[in-house]
Coordinates of C-alpha atoms in Angstrom, one line a residue:
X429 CA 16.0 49.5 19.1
X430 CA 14.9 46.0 20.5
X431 CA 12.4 47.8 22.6
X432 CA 10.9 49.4 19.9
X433 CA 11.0 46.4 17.7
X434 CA 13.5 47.5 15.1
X435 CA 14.9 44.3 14.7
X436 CA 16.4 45.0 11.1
X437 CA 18.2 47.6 12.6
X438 CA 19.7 45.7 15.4
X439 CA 21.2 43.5 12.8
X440 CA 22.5 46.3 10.9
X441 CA 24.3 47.7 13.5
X442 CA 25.9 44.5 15.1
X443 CA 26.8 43.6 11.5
X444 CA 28.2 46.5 10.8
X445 CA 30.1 47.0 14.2
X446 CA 31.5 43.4 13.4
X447 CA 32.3 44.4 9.9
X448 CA 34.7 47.6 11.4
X449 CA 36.6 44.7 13.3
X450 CA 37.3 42.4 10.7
X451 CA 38.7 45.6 8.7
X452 CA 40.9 46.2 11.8
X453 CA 42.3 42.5 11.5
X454 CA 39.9 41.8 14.7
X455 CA 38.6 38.8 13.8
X456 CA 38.2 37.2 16.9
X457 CA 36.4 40.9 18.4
X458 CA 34.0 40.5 15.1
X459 CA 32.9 36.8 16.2
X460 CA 32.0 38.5 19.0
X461 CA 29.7 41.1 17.9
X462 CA 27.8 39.1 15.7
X463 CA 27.3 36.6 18.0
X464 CA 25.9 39.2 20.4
X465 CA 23.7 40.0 17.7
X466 CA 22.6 36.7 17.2
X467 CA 21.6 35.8 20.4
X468 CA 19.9 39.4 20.2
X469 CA 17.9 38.2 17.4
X470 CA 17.1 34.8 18.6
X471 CA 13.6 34.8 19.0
X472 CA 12.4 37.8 16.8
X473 CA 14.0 36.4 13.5
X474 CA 15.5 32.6 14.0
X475 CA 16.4 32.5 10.4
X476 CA 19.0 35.9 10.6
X477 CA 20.1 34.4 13.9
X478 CA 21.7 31.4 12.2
X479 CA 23.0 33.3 9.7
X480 CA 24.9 35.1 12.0
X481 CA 25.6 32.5 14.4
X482 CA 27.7 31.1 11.4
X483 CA 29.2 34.0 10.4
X484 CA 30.7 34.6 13.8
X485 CA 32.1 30.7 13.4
X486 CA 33.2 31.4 10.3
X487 CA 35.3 34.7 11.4
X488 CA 36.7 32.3 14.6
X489 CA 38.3 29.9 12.1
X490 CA 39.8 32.6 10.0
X491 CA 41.5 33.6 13.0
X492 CA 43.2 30.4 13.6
X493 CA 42.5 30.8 17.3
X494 CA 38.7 29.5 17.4
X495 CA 39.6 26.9 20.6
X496 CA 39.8 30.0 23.1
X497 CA 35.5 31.2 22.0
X498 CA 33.7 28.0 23.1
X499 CA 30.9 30.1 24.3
X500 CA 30.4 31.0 20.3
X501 CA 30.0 27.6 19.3
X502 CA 27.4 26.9 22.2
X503 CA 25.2 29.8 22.0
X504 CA 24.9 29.0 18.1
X505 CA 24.0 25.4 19.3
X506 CA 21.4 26.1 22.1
X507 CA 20.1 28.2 18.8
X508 CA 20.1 25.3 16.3
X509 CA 18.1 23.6 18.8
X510 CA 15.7 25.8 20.0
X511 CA 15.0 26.5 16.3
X512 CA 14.8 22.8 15.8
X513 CA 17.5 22.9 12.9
X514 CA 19.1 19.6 13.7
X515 CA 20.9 19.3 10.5
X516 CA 22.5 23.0 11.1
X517 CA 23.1 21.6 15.1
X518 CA 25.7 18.7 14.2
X519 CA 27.2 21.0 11.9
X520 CA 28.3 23.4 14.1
X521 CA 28.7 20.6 16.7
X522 CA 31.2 18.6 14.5
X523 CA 32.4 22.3 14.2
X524 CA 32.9 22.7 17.6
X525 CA 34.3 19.2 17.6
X526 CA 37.6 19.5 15.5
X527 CA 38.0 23.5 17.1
X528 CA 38.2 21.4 20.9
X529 CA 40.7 19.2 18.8
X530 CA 42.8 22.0 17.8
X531 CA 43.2 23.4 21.1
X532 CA 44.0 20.2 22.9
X533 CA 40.5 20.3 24.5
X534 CA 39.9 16.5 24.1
X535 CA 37.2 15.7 26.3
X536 CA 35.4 18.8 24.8
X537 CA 36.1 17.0 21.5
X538 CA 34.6 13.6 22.3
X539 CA 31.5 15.5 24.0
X540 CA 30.7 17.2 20.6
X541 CA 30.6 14.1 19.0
X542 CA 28.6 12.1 21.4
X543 CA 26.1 15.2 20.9
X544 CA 26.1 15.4 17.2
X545 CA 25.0 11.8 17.5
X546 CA 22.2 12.7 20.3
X547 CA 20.8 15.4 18.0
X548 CA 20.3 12.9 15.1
X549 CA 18.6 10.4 17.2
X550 CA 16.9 12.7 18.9
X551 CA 15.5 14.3 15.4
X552 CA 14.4 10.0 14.3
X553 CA 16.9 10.1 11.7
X554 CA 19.0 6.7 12.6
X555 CA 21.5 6.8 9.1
X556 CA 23.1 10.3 9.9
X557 CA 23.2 9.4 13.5
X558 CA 24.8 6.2 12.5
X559 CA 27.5 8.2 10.0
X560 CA 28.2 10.6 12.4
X561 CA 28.9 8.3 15.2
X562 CA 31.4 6.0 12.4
X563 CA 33.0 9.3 11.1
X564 CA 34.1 9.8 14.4
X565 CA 35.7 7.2 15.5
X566 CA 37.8 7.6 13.0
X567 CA 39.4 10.3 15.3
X568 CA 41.1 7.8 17.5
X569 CA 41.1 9.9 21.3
X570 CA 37.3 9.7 20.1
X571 CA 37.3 5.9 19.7
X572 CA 38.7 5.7 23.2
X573 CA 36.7 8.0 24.7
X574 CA 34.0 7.3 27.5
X575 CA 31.5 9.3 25.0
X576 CA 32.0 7.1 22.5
X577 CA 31.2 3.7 24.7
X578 CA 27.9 6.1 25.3
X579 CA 26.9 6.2 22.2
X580 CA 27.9 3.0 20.9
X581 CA 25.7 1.3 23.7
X582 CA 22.4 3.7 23.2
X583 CA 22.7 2.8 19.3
X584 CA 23.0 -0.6 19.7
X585 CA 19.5 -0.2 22.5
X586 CA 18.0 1.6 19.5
X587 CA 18.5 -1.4 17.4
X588 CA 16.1 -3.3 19.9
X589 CA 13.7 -0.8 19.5
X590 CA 13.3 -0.6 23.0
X591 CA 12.7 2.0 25.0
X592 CA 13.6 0.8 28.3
X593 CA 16.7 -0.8 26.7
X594 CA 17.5 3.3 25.9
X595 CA 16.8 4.6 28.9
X596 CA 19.4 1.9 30.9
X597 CA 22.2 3.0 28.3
X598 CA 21.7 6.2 29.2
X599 CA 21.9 5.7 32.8
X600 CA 24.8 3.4 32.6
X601 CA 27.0 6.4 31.1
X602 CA 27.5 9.4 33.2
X603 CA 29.1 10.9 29.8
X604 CA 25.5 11.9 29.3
X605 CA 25.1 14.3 32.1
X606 CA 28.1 15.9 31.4
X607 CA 26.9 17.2 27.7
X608 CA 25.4 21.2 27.5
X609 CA 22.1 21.7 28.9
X610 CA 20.2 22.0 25.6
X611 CA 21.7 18.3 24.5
X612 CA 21.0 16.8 28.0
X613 CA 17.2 17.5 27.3
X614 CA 17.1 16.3 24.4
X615 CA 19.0 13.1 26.0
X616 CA 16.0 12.8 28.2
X617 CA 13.4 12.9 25.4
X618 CA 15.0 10.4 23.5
X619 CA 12.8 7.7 23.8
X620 CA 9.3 9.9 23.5
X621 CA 10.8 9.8 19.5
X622 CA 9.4 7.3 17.5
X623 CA 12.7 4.8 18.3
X624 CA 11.5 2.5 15.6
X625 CA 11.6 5.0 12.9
X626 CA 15.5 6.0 13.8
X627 CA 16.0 2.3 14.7
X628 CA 15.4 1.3 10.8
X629 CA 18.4 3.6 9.9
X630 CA 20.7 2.4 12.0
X631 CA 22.8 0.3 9.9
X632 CA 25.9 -1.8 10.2
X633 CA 26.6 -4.2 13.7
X634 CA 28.2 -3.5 16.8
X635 CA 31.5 -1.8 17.5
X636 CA 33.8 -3.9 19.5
X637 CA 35.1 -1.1 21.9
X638 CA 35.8 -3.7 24.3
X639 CA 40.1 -3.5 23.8
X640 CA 40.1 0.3 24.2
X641 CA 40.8 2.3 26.9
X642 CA 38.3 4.3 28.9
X643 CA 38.5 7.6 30.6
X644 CA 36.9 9.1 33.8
X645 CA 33.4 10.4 32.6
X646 CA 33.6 13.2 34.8
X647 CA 37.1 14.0 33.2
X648 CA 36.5 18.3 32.4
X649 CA 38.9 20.2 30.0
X650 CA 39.2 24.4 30.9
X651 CA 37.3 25.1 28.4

């Protein structure tokens, strides 16, 4: 069917495969299918893609066991960004975020968050990148994570407005290299965005993460 171009049916049949799971209290093996779908549909019809991108999340939390499916939560993020759907991006990031929380995976956690924070600068808007990065430390193995001394130090460069000031955040914070390949190039993009546009919505002063403790950035979780 993909060969031929029946991309309608494609969704029918992964939806409905998916569908047969959930009424077999598969959760978990519906996630599945309709993620396969998704990526399936990716390029033909973006829109249906995200649609089932979060409907494979959705099933994942139902089951109460959406730590052990990472993959899910990063194919429907390398989506979000291809499709330049930033907003729909940190959502499933954050997502992703308290799902890495759940299942212990903390350095998982804290990378989600320093992401979700990359996206919005990367996409010039400085006041959701700003909220983001302030609802998250009010996780506290956040606020004492290496990721969040990241993105702590490439805001306050921001707020200079200067792009080489960006560029020497992000090379003083290995936490950077470590994020999923999609975030990592938007990390090097960053400052060929109009910085002073996202600069103006950065509100508030600097953090004072100077007290906290930090963690190896090349700390990895099994995940």
């Amino acid at each position: 069917a993909r060969e031929a171009g029946h991309f309608s049916e494609i969704e029918t049949l992964y939806s409905n495969c998916a569908e047969l799971y959930v009424e077999e209290g598969r959760p978990q093996a519906a996630a599945e299918a309709i993620s396969r779908g998704a990526v399936a549909l990716s390029d033909a019809n973006p829109d249906v893609a995200s649609s089932l991108h979060f409907k494979a999340i959705e099933w994942l939390e139902e089951s109460d066991k959406e730590s052990t499916f990472p993959d899910i939560y990063r194919q429907a993020i390398m989506h979000a960004v291809k499709s330049k759907k930033w907003v729909d991006a940190v959502k499933i990031e954050l997502k992703f975020a308290v799902s890495s929380y759940s299942g212990n995976a903390m350095s998982t956690m804290a990378k989600s968050y320093l992401s979700a924070v990359v996206i919005y600068l990367y996409s010039e808007d400085g006041k959701r990148a700003w909220e983001t990065y302030q609802d998250a430390l009010g996780v506290p193995e956040f606020a004492s994570s290496d990721q969040a001394f990241a993105a702590e130090d490439v805001i306050a460069a921001y707020r200079s407005k200067s792009k080489e000031s960006i560029e020497s955040a992000i090379s003083r914070h290995a936490s950077f290299k470590f994020l999923d390949n999609c975030i990592a190039r938007l990390v090097k993009n960053l400052t060929k965005t109009d910085v002073a546009k996202t600069a103006e919505g950065l509100g508030g002063g600097a953090v004072d993460l100077g007290t906290l403790t930090l963690h190896d950035d090349d700390e990895e979780d099994l995940t």
